PDB file of C-alpha atoms in Angstrom:
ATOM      1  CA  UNK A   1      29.325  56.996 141.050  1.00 35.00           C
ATOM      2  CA  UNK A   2      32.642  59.029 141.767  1.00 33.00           C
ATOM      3  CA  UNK A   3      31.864  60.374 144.946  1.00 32.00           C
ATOM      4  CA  UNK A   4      30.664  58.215 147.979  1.00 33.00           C
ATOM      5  CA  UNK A   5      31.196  57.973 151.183  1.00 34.00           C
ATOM      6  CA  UNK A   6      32.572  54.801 152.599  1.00 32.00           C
ATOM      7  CA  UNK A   7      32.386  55.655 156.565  1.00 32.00           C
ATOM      8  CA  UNK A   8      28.961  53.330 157.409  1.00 33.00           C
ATOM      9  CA  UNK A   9      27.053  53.304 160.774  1.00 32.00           C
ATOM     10  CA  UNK A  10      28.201  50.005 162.109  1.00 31.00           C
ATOM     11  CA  UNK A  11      30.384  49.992 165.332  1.00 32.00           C
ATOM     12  CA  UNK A  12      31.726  47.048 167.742  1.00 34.00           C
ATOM     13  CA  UNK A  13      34.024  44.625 167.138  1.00 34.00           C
ATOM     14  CA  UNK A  14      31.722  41.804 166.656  1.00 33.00           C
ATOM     15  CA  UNK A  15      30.466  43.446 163.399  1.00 35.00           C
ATOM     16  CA  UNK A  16      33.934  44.282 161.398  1.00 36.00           C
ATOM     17  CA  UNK A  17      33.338  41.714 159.045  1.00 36.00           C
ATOM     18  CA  UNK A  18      30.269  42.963 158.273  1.00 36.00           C
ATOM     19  CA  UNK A  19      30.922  46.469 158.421  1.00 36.00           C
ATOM     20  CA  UNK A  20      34.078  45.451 156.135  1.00 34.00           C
ATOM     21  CA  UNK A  21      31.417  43.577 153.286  1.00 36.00           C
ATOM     22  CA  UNK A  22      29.447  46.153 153.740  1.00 36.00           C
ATOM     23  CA  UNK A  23      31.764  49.072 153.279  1.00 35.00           C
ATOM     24  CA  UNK A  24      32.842  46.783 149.808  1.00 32.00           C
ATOM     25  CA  UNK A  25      29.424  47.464 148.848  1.00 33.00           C
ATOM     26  CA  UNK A  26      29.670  51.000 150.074  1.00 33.00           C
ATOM     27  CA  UNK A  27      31.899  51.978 147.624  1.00 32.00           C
ATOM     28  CA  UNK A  28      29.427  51.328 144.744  1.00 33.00           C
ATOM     29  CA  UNK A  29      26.379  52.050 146.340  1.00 37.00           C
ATOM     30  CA  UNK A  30      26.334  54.081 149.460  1.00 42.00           C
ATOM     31  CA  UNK A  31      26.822  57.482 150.364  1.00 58.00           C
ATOM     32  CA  UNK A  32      26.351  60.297 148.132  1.00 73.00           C
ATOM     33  CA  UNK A  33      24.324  59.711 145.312  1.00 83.00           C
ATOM     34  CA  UNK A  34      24.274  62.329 142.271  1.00 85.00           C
ATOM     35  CA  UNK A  35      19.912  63.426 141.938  1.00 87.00           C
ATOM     36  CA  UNK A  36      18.496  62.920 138.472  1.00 91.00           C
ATOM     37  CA  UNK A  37      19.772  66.005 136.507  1.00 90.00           C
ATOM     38  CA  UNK A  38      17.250  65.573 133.641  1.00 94.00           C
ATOM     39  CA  UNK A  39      14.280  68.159 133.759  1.00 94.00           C
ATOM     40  CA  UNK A  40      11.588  65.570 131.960  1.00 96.00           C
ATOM     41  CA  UNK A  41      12.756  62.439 134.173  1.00 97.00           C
ATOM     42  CA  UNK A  42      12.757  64.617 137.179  1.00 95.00           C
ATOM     43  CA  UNK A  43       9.430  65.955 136.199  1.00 95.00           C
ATOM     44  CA  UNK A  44       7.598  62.936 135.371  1.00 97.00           C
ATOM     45  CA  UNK A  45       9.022  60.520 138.065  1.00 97.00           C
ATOM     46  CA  UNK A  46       9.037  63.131 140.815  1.00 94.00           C
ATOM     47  CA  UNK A  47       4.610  63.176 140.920  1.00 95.00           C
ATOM     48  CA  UNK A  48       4.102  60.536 142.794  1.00 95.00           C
ATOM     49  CA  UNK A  49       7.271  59.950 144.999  1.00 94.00           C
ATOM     50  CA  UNK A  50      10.420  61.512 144.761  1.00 92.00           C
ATOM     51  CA  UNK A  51      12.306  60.994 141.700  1.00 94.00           C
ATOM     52  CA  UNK A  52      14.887  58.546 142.750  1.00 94.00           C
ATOM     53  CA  UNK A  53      18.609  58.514 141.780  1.00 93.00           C
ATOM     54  CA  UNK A  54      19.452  56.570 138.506  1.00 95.00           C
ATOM     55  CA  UNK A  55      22.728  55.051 140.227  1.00 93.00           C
ATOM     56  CA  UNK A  56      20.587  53.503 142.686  1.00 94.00           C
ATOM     57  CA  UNK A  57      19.629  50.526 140.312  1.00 96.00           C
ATOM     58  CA  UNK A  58      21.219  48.628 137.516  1.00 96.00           C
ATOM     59  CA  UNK A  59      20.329  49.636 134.021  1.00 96.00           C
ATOM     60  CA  UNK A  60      18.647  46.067 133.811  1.00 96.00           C
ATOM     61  CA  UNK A  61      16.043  47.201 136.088  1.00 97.00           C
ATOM     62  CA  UNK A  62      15.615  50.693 134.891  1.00 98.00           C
ATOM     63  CA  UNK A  63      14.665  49.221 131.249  1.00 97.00           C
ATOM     64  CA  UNK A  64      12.208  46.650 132.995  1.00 97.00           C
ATOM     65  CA  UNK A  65      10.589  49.452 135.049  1.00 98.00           C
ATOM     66  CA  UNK A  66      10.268  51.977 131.610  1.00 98.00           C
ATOM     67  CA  UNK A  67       9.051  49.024 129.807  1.00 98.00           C
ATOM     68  CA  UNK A  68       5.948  48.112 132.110  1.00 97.00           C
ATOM     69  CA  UNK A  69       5.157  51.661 133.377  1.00 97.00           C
ATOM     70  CA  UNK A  70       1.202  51.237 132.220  1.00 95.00           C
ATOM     71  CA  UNK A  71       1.120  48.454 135.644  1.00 94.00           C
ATOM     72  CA  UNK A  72       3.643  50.353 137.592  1.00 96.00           C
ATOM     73  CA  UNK A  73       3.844  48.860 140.823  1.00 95.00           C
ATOM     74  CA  UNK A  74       0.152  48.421 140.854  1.00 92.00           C
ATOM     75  CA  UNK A  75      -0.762  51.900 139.131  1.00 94.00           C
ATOM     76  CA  UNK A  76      -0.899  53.412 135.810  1.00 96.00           C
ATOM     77  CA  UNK A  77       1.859  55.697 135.808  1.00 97.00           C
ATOM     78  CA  UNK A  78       2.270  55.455 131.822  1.00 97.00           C
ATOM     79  CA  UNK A  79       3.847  57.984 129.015  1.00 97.00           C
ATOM     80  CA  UNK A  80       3.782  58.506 125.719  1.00 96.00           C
ATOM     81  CA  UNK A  81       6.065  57.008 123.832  1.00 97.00           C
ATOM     82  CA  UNK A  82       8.881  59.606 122.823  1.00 97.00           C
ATOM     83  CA  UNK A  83       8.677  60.849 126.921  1.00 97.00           C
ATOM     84  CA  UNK A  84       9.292  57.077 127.725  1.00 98.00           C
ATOM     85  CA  UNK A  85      12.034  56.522 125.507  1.00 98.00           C
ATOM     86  CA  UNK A  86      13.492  60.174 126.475  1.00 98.00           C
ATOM     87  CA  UNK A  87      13.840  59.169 130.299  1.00 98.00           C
ATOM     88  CA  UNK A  88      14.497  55.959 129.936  1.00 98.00           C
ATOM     89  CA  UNK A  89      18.034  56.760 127.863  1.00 98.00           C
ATOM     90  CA  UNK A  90      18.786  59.030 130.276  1.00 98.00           C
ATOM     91  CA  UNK A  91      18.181  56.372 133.495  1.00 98.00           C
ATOM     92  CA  UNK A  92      20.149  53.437 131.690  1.00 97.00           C
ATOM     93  CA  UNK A  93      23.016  55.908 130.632  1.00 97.00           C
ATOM     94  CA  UNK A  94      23.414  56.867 134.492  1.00 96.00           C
ATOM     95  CA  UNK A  95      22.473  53.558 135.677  1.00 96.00           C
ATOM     96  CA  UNK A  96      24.862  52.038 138.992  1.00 93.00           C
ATOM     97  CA  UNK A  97      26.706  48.687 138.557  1.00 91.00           C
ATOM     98  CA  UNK A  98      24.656  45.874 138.899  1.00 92.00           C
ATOM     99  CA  UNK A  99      25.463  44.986 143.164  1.00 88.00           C
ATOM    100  CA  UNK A 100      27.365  42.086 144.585  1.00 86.00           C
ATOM    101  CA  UNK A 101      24.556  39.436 145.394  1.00 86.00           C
ATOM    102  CA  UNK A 102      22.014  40.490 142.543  1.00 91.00           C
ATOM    103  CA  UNK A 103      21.362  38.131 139.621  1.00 91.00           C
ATOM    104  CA  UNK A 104      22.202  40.413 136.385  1.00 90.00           C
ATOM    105  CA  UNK A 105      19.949  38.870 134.399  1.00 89.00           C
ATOM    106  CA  UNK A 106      16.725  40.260 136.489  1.00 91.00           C
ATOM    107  CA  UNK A 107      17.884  42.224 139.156  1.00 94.00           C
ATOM    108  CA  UNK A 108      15.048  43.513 141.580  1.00 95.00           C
ATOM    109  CA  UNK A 109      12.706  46.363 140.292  1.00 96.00           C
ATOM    110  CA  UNK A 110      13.016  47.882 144.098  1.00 96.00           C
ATOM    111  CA  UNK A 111      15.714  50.030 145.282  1.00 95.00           C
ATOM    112  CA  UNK A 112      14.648  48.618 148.890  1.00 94.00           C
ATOM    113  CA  UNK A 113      14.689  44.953 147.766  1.00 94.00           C
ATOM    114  CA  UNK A 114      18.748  45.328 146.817  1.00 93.00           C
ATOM    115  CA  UNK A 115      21.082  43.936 149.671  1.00 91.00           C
ATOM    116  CA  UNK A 116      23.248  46.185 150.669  1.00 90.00           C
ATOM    117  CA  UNK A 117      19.855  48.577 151.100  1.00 93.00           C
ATOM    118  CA  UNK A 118      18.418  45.494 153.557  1.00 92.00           C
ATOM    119  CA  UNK A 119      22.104  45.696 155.336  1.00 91.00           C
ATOM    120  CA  UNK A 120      21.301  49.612 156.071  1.00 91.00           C
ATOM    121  CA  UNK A 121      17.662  49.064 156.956  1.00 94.00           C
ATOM    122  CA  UNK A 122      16.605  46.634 159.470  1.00 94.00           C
ATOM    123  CA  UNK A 123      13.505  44.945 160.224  1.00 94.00           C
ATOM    124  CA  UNK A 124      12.803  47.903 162.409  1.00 94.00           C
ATOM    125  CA  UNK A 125      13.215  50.549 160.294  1.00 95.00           C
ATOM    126  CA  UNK A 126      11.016  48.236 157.453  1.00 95.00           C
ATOM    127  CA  UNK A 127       8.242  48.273 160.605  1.00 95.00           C
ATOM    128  CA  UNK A 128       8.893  51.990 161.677  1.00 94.00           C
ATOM    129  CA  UNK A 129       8.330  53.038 157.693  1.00 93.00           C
ATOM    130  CA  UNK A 130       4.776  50.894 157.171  1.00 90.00           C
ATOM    131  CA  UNK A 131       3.271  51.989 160.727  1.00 92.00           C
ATOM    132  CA  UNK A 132       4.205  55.963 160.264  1.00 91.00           C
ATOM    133  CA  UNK A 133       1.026  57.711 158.614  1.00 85.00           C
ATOM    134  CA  UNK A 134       4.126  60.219 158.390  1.00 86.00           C
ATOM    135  CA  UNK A 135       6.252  58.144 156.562  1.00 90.00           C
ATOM    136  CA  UNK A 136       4.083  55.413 154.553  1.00 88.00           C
ATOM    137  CA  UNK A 137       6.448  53.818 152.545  1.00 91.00           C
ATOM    138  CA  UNK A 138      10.186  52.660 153.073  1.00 94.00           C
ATOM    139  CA  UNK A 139      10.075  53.480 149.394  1.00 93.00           C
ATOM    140  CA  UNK A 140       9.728  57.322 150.508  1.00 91.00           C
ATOM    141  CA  UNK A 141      13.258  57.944 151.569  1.00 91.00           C
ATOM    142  CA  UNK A 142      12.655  61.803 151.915  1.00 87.00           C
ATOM    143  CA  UNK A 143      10.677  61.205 154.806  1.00 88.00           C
ATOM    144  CA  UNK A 144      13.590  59.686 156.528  1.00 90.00           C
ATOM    145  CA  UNK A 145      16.337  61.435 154.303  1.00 87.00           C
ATOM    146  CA  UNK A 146      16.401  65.043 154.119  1.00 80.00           C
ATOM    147  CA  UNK A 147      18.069  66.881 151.342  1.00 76.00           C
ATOM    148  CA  UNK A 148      17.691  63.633 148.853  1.00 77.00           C
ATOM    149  CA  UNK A 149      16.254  65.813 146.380  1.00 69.00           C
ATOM    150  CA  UNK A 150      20.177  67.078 145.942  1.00 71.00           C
ATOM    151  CA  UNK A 151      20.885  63.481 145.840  1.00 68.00           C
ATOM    152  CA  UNK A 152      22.695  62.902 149.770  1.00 71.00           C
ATOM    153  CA  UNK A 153      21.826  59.828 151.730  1.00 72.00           C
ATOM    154  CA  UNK A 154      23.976  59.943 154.859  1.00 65.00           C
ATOM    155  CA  UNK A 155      21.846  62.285 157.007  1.00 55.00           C
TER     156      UNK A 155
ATOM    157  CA  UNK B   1       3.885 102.770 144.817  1.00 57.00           C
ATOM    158  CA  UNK B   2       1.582 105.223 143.434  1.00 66.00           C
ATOM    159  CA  UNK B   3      -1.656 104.683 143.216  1.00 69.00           C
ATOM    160  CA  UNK B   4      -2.126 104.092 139.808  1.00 69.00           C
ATOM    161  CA  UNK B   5       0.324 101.636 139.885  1.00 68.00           C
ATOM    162  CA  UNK B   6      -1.760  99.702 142.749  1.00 65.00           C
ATOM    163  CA  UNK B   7      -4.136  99.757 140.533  1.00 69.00           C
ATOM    164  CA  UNK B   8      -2.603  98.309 137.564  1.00 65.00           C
ATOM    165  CA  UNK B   9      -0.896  95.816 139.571  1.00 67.00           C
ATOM    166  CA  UNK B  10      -4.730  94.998 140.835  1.00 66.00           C
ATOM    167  CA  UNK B  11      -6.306  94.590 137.377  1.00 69.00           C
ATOM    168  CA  UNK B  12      -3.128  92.765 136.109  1.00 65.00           C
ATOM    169  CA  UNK B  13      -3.640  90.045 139.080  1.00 70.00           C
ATOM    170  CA  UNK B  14      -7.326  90.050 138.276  1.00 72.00           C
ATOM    171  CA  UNK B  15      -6.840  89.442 134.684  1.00 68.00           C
ATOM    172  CA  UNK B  16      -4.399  86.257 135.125  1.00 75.00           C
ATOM    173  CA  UNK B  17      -6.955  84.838 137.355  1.00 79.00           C
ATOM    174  CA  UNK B  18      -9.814  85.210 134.475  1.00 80.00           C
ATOM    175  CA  UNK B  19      -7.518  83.771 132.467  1.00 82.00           C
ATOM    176  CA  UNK B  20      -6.505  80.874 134.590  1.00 85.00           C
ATOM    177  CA  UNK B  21     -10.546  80.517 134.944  1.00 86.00           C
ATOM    178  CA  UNK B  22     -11.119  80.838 131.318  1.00 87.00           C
ATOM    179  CA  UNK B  23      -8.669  78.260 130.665  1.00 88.00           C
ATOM    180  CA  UNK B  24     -10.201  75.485 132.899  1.00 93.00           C
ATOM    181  CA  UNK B  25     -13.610  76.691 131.342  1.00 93.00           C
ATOM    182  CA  UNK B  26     -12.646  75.826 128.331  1.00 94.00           C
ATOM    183  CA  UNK B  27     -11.194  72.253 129.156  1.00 96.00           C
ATOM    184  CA  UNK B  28     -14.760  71.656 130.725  1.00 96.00           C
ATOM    185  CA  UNK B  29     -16.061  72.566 127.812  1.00 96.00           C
ATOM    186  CA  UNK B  30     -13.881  70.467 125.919  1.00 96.00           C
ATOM    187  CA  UNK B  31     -15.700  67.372 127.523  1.00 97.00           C
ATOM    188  CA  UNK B  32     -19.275  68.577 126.617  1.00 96.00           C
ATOM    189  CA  UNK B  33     -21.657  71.454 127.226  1.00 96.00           C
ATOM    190  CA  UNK B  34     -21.181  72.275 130.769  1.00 95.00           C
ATOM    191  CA  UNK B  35     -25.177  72.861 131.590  1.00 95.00           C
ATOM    192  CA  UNK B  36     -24.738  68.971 130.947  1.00 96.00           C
ATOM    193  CA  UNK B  37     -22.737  67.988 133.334  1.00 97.00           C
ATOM    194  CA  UNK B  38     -23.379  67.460 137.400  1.00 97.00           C
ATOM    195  CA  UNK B  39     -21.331  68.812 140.482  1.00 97.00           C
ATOM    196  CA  UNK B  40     -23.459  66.027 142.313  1.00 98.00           C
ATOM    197  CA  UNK B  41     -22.891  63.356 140.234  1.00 98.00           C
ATOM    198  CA  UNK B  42     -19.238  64.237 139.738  1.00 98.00           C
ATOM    199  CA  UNK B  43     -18.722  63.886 144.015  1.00 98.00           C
ATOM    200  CA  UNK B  44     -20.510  60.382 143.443  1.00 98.00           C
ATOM    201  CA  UNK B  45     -17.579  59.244 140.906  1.00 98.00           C
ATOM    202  CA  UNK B  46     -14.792  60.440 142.803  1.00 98.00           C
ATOM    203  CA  UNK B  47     -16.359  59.234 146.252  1.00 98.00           C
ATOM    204  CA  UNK B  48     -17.148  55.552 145.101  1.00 97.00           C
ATOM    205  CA  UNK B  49     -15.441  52.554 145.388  1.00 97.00           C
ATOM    206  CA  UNK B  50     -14.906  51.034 141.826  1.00 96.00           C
ATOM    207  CA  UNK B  51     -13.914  47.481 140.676  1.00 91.00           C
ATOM    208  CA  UNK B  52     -12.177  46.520 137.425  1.00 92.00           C
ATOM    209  CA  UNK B  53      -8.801  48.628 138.145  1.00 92.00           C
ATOM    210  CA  UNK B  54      -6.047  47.620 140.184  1.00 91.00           C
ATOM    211  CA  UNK B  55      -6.957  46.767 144.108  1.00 91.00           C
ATOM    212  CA  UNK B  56      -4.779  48.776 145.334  1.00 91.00           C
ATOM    213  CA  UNK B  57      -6.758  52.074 144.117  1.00 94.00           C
ATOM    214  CA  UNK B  58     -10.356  51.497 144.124  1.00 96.00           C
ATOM    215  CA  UNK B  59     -11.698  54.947 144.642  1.00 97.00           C
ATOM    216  CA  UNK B  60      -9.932  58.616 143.438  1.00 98.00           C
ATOM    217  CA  UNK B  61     -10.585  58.977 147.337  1.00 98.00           C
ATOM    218  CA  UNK B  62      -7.526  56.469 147.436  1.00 96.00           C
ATOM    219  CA  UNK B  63      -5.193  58.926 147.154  1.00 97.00           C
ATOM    220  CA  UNK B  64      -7.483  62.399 146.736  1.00 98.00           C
ATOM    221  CA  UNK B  65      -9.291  61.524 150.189  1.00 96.00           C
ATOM    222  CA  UNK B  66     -12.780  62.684 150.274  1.00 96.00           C
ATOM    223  CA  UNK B  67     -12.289  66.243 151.265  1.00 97.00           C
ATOM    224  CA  UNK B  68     -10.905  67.590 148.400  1.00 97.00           C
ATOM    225  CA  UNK B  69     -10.111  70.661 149.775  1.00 97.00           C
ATOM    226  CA  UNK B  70      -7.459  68.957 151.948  1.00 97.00           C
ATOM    227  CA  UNK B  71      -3.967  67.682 150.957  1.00 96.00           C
ATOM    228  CA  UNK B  72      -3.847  63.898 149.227  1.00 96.00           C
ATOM    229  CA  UNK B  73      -1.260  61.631 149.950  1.00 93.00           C
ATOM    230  CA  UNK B  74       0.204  59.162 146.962  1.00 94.00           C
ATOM    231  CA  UNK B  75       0.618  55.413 147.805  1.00 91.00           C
ATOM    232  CA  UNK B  76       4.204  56.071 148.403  1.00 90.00           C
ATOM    233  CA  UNK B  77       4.202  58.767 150.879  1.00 89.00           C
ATOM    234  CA  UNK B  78       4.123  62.006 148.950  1.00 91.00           C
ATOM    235  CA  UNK B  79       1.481  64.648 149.843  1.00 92.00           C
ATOM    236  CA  UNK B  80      -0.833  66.081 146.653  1.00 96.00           C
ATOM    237  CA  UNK B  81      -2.365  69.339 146.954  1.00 97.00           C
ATOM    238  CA  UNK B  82      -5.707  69.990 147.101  1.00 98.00           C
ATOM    239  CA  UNK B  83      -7.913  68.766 144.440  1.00 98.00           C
ATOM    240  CA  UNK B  84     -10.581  71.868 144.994  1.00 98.00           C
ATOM    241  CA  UNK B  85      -9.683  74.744 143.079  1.00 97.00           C
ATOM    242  CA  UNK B  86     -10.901  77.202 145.701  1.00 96.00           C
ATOM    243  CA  UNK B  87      -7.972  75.548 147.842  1.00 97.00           C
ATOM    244  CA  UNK B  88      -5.936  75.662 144.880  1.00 96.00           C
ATOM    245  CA  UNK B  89      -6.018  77.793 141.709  1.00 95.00           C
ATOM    246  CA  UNK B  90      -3.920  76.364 139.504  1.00 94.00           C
ATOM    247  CA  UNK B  91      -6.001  73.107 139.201  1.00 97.00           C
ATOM    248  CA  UNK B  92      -7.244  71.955 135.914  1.00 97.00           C
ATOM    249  CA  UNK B  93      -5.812  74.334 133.932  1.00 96.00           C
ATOM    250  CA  UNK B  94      -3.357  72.488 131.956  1.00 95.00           C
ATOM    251  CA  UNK B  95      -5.278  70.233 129.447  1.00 96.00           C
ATOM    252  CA  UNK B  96      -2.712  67.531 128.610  1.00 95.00           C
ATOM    253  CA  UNK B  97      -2.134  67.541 132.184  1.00 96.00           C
ATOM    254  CA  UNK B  98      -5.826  67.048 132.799  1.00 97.00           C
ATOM    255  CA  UNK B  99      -5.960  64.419 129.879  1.00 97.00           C
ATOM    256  CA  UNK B 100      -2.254  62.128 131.239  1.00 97.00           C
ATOM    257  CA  UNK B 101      -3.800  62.039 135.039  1.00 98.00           C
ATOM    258  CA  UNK B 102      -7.554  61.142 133.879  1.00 98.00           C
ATOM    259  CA  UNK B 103      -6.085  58.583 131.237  1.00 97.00           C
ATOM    260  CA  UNK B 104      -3.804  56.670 134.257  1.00 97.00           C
ATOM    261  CA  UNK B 105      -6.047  57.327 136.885  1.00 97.00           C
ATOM    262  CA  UNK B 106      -8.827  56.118 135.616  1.00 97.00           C
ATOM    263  CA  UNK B 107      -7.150  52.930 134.338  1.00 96.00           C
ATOM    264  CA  UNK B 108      -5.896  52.410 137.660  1.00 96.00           C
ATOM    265  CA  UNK B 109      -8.938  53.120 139.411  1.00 97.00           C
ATOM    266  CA  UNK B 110     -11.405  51.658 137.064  1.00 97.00           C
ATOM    267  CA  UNK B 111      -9.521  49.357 134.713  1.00 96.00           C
ATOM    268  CA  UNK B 112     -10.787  52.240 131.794  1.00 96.00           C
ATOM    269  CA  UNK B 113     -10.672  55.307 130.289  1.00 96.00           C
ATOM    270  CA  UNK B 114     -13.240  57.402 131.981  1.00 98.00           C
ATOM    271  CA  UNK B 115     -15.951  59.036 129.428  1.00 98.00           C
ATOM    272  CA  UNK B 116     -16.436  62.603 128.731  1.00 98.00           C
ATOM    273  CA  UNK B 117     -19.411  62.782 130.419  1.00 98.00           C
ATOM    274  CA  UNK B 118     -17.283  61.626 133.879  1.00 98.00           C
ATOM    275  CA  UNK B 119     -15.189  63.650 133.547  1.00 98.00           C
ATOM    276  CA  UNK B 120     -16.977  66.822 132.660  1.00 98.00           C
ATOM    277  CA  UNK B 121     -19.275  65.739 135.874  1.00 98.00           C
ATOM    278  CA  UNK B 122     -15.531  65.012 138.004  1.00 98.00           C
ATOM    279  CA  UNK B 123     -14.124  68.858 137.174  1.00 98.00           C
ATOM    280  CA  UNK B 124     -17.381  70.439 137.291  1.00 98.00           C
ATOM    281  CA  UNK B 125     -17.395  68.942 140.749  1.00 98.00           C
ATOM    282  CA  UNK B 126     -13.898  70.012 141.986  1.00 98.00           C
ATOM    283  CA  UNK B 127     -14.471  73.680 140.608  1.00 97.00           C
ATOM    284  CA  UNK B 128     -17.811  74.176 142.377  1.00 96.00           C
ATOM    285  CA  UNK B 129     -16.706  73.475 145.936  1.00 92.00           C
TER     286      UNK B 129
END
């Protein structure tokens, strides 16, 4: 990721060091994001949610998730196997750095199970996302995030 | 536009959507002779609530609802068109579409491929509503 954004929403003095580890984070994982720019990954991983930014997980995690798509967070969301091997060069190759706090060896499979995403969602916004019929799913950032599609977080 | 035109921009339209309806006939078809196959029987599938797949899915209704003329909604959030082809004419008219979504669907919904017959009875369903 070249471009981010390192400004986050935390205010008062009582948070700087926070705001300060967080912002650390930031610069490798916050901000603006650059949206999948492959037609087939976009394609196929955009059906059932949207098709979420390779930078926003490790290539460690991409080439678990591409590996095990048949039981895919409890679906079938399987490909065949030049289509699997297509996307899944093209996640790993764009993959982020592997996050301050996460075990390299198996990071999590979950964008939303990553630290620095728990620091910018809270228990409430966790809540707010399950009891929404709107929303569903913290995993459905569009709902909360518009203009993701192009790859921007910091509406 | 002249009138003629009108008129070949009519027949053009109406020839795409024979085709488009030609097409889906002949994935039908693919599945079986379509005199075989049930528009009742198909609502039963899609309606019931199936074991052997993954518990999170146990009916198409899952995520298609039961009124397939309305919009679905995916386990994470994102609407799906309607499933009804009068509510939406471009359904079923891919057939390795038609073949990837049956193939994980049904595994995910029923723990198996679905047969021929089930899925002849499924789109002869969702074309006659």
């Amino acid at each position: 990721m070249h471009i981010f954004k390192t400004t986050v929403g935390l205010a008062g003095g009582a948070l700087a060091a926070i705001a300060m580890s967080v912002q650390m984070v930031a610069a490798d994982e916050i901000g603006r994001v650059r949206a999948v720019s492959d037609r087939t990954t976009f394609e196929e991983c955009s059906a059932c949610h949207m098709a979420y930014p390779p930078a926003l997980l490790p290539a460690a995690s991409w080439e678990r998730i591409m590996a095990t798509l048949s039981d895919h967070f409890g679906e079938d969301a399987s490909l065949d196997p030049k289509t699997t091997k297509h996307i899944r060069d093209y996640l790993v190759a764009n993959a982020g750095r592997v996050p301050r706090g996460v075990d390299p060896a198996s990071p999590p499979l979950r964008i939303d199970e990553m630290p620095w995403f728990r620091h910018e969602h809270g228990s409430r916004t966790f809540a707010r996302a399950k009891s929404d019929p709107n929303i569903g799913s913290i995993a459905n950032c569009a709902a909360c995030h518009r203009g993701v599609d192009r790859g921007y977080f910091d509406d | 536009m002249t009138r003629s035109t009108l008129i070949l921009v009519g027949a053009l339209a109406a020839l795409a959507s024979a085709a488009v309806a030609a097409d889906r006939r002949a994935i039908i078809s693919a599945y079986g002779d379509p005199a075989g196959f049930s528009a009742a029987r198909g609502k039963a599938f899609f309606e019931a609530r199936h074991t052997g797949g993954k518990p999170e899915t146990p009916s198409c209704t899952t995520c298609h609802t039961a009124n397939p003329r309305a919009e679905g909604r995916t386990r994470a959030g994102k609407p799906i068109a309607p499933m009804a082809v009068s509510a939406n004419p471009e359904r079923f008219t891919d057939p390795a579409k038609v073949e990837k979504w049956f193939r994980r669907n049904c595994n995910s919904v029923l723990g198996r491929e679905c047969t021929a017959k089930e899925k002849g009875d499924v789109l002869t369903y969702l074309s006659s509503l």
